[in-house]
PDB file of C-alpha atoms in Angstrom:
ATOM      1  CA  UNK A   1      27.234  -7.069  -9.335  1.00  0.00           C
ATOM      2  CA  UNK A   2      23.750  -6.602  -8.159  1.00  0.00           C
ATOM      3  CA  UNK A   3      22.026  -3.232  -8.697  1.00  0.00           C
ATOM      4  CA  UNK A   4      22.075  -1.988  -5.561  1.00  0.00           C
ATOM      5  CA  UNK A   5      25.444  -2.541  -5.246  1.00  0.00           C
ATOM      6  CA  UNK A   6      26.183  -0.512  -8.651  1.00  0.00           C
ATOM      7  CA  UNK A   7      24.250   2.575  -6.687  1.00  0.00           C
ATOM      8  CA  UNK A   8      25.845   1.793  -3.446  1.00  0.00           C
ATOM      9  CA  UNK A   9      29.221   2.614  -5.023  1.00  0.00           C
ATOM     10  CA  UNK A  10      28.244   6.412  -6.955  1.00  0.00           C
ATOM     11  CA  UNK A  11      29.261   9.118  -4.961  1.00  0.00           C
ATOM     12  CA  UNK A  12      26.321  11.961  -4.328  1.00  0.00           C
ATOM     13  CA  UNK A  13      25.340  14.699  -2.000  1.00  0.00           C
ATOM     14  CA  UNK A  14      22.212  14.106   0.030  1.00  0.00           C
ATOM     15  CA  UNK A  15      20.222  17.745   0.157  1.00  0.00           C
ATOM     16  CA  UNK A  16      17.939  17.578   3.222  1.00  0.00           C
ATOM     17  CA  UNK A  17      16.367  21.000   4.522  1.00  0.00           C
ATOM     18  CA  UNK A  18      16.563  21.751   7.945  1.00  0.00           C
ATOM     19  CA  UNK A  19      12.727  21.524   9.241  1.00  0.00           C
ATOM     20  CA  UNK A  20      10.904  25.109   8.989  1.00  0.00           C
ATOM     21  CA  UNK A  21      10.138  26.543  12.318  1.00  0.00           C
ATOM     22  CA  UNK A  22      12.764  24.163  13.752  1.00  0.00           C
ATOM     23  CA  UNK A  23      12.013  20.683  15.845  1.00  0.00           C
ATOM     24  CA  UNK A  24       9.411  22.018  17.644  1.00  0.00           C
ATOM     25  CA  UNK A  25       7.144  23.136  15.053  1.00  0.00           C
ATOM     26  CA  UNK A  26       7.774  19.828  13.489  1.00  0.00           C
ATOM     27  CA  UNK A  27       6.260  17.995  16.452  1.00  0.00           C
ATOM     28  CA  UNK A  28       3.776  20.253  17.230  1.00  0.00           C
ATOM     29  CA  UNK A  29       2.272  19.452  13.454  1.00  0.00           C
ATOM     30  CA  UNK A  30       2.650  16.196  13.805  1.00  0.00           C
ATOM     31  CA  UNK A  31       0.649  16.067  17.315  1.00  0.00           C
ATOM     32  CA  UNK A  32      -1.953  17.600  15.363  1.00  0.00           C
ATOM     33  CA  UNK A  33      -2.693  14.670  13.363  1.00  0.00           C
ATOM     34  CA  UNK A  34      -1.916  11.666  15.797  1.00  0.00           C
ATOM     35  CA  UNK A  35      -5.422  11.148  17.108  1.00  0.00           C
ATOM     36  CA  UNK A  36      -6.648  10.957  13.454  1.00  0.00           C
ATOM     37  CA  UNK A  37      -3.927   8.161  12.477  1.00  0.00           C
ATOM     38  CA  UNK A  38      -2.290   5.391  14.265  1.00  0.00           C
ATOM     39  CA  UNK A  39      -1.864   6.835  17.885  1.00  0.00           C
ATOM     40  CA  UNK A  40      -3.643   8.594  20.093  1.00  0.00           C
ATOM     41  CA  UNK A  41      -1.765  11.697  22.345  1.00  0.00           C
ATOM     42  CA  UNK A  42      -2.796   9.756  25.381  1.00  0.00           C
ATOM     43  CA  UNK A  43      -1.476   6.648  24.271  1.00  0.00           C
ATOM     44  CA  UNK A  44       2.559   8.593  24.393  1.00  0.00           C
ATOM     45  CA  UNK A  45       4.065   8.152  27.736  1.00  0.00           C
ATOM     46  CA  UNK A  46       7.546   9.444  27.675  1.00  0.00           C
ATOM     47  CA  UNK A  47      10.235  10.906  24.884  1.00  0.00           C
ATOM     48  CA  UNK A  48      13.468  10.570  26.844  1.00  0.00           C
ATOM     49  CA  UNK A  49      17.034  10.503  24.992  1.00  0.00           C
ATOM     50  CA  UNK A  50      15.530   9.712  21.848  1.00  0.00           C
ATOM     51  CA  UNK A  51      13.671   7.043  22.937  1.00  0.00           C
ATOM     52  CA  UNK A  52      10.078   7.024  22.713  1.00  0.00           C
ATOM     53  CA  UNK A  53       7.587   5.236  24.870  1.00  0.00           C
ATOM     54  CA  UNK A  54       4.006   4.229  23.863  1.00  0.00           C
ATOM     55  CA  UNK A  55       0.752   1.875  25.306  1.00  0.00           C
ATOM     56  CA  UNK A  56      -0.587  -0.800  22.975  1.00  0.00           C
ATOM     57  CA  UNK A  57      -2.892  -3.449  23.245  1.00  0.00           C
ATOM     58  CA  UNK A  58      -1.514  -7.178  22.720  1.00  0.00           C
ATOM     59  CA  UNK A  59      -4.299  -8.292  20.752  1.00  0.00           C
ATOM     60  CA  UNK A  60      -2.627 -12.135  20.792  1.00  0.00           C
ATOM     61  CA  UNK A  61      -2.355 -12.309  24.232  1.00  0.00           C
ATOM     62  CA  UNK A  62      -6.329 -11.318  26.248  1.00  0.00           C
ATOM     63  CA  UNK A  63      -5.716  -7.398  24.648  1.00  0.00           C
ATOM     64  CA  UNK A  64      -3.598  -6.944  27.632  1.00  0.00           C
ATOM     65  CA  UNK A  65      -1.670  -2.989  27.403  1.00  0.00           C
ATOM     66  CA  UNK A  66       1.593  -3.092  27.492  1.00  0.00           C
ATOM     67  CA  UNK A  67       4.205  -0.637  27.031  1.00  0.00           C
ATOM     68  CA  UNK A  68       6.873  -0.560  24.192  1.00  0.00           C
ATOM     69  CA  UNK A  69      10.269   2.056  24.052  1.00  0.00           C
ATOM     70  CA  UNK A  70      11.273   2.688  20.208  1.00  0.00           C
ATOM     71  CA  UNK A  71      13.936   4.472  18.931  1.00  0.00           C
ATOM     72  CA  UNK A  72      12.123   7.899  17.977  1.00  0.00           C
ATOM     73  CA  UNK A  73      13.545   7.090  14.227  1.00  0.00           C
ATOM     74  CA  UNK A  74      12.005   4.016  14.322  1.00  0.00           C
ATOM     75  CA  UNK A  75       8.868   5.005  15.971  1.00  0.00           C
ATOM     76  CA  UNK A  76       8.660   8.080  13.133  1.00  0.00           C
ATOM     77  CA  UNK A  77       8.936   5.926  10.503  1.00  0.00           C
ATOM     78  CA  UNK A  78       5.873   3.235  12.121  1.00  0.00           C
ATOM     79  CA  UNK A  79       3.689   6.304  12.506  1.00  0.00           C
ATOM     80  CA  UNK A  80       4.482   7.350   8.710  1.00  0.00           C
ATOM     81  CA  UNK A  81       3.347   4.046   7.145  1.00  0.00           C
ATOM     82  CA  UNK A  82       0.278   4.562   8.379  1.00  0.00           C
ATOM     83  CA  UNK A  83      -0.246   8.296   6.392  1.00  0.00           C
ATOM     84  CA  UNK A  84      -2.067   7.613   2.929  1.00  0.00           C
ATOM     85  CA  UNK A  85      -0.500   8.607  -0.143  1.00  0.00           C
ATOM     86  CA  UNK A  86      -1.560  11.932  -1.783  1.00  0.00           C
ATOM     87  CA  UNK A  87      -4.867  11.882  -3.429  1.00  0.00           C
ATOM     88  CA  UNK A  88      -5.671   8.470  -1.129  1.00  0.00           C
ATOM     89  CA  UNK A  89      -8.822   8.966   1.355  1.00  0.00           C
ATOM     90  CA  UNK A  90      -9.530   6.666   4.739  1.00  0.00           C
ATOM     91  CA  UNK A  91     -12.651   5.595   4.991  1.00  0.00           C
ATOM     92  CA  UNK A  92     -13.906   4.098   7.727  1.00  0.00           C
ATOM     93  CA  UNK A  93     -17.585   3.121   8.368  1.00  0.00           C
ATOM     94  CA  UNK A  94     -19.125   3.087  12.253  1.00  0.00           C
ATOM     95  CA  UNK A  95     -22.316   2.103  13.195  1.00  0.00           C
ATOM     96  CA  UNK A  96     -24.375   0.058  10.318  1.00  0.00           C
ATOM     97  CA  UNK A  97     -21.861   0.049   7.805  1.00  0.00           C
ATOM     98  CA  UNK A  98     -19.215  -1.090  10.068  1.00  0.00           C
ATOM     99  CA  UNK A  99     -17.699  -3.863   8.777  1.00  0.00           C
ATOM    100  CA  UNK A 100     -18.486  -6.833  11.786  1.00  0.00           C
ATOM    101  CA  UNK A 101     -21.896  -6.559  11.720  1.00  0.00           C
ATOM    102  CA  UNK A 102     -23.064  -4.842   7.923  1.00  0.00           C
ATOM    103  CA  UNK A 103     -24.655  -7.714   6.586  1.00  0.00           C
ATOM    104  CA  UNK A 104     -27.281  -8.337   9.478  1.00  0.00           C
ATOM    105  CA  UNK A 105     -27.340  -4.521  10.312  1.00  0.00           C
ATOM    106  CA  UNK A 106     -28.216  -3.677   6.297  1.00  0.00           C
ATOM    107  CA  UNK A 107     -30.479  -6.428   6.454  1.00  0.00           C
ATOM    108  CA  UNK A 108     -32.645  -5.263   9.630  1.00  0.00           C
ATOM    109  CA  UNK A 109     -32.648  -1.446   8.258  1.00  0.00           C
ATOM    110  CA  UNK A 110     -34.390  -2.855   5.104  1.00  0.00           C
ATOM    111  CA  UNK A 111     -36.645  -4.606   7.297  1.00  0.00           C
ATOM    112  CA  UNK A 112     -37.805  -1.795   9.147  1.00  0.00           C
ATOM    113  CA  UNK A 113     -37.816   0.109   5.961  1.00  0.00           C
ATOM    114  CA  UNK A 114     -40.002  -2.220   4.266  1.00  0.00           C
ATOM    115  CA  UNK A 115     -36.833  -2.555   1.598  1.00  0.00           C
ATOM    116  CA  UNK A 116     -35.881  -5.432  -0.669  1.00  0.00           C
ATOM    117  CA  UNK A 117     -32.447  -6.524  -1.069  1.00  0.00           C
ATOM    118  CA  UNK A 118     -30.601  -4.846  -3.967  1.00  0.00           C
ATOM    119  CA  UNK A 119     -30.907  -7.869  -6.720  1.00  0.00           C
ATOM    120  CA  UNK A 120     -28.654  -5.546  -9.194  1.00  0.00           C
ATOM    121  CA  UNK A 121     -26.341  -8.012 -10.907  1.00  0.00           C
ATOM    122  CA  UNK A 122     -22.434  -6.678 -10.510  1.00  0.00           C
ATOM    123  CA  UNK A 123     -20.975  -5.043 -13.622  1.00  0.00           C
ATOM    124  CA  UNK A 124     -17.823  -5.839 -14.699  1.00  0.00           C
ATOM    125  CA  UNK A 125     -15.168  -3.374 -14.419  1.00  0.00           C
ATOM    126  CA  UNK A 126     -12.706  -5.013 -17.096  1.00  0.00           C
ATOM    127  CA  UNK A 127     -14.101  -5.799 -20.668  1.00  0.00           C
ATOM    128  CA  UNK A 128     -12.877  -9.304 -21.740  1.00  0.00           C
ATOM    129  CA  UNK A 129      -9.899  -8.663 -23.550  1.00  0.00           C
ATOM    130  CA  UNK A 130      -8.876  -6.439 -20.239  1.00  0.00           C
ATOM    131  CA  UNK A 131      -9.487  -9.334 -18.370  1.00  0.00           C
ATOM    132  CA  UNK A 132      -7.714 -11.839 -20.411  1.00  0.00           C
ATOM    133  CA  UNK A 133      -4.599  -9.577 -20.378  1.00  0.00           C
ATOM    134  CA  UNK A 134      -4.899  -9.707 -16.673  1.00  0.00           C
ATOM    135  CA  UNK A 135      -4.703 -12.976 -16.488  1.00  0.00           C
ATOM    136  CA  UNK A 136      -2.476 -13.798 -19.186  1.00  0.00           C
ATOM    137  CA  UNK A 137      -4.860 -15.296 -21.598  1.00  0.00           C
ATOM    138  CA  UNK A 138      -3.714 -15.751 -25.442  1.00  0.00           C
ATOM    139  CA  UNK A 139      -5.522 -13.440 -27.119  1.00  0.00           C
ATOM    140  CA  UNK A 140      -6.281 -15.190 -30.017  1.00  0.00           C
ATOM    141  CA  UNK A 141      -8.137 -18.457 -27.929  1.00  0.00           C
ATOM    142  CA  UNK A 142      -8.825 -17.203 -24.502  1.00  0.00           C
ATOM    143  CA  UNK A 143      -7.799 -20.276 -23.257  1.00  0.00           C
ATOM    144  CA  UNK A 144      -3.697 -21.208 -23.198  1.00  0.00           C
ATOM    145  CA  UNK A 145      -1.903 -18.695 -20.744  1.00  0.00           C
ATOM    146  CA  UNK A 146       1.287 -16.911 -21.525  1.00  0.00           C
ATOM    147  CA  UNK A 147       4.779 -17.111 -20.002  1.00  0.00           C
ATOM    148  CA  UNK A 148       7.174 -14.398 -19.947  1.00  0.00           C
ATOM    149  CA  UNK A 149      10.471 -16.490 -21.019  1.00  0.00           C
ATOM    150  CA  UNK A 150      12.196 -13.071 -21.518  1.00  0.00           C
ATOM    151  CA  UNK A 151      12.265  -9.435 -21.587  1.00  0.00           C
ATOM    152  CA  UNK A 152      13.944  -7.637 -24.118  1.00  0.00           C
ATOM    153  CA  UNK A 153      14.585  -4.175 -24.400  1.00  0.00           C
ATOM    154  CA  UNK A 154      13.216  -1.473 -27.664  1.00  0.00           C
ATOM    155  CA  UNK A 155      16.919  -2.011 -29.036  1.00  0.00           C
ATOM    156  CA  UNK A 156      16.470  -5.916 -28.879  1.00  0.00           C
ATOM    157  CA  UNK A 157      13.423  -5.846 -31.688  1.00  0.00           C
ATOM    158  CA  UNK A 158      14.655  -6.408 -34.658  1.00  0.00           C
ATOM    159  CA  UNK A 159      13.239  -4.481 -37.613  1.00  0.00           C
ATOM    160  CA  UNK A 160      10.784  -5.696 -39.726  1.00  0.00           C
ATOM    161  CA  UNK A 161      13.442  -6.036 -42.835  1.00  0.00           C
ATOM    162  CA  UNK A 162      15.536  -8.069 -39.763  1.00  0.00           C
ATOM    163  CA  UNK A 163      12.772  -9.754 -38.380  1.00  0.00           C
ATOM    164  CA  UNK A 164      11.620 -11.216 -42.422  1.00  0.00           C
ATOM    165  CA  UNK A 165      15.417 -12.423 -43.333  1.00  0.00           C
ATOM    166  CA  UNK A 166      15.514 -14.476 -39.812  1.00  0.00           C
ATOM    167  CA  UNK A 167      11.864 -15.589 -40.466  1.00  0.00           C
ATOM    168  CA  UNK A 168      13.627 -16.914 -44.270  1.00  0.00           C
ATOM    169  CA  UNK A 169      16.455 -18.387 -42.449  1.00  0.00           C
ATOM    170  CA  UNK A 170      14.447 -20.907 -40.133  1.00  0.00           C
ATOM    171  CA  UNK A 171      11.938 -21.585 -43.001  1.00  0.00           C
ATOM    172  CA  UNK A 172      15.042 -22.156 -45.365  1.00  0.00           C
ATOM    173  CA  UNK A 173      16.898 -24.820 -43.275  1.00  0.00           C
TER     174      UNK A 173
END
């Protein structure tokens, strides 16, 4: 039996508050942040029987808008993914530092600043034994890389007193 299938099987109780302020407040929050995240209030057309109804562009076919009915479940949980984790920040950079052009933008504002390129080598973040680990280096040659052939749990170690009679028994036979 897989795992899920062990949890699909124990009974529970789901506890789910009702929303504070009721369905409306809910939505009205929510409006408040959809021009900062993955939809813009203009770009909602209709929310009819559950069902709601939204413009996007087809970027694969000329960036022709088109029109698209969800299921407001489903369209609740596609707006969601897009809301960063606590403690995450969005950055986005316009202008210069935009991402299309930054190399030739940075490179015309030190021109016109009379500014050399940065020649600062990159540090490393990882020291090398960090960096070995990451990629699975021995850490004795730095060179062969480790398997995992099996994970074992804290009860699976044996002892040292265990691990010294098995060591004698292998070196015995």
């Amino acid at each position: 039996m897989h795992g899920f299938e062990k949890q699909r099987r124990l009974s529970g109780v789901v506890y789910a508050k009702p929303p504070f302020g009721g369905p409306e407040y809910v939505l009205k929050y929510l409006a408040r942040y959809t021009h900062r995240v993955a939809i813009t209030s203009s770009r909602l057309l209709s929310l009819d029987n559950g069902r709601v109804t939204f413009r996007w562009r087809d970027s694969r076919h000329g960036n022709h808008t088109k029109s698209m009915t969800l299921d407001a479940v489903e369209f609740i949980r596609r707006f969601l993914l897009h809301i960063l984790p606590s403690g995450f920040m969005k950055i986005r950079h316009f202008g210069f530092l935009a991402n299309r052009n930054r190399s030739s933008a940075l490179a015309l504002c030190r021109q016109h600043l009379n500014a050399s390129s940065p020649t600062v080598e990159p540090v490393a973040v990882l020291t090398r034994e960090q960096q070995s680990a990451v990629e699975r280096r021995c850490p004795v040659c730095l060179a062969g890389v480790l398997r995992i052939v099996e994970w074992v749990s804290v009860d699976q170690i044996p002892s040292r007193e265990q691990a010294i009679s098995l060591m004698a028994q292998v070196n015995s036979s």
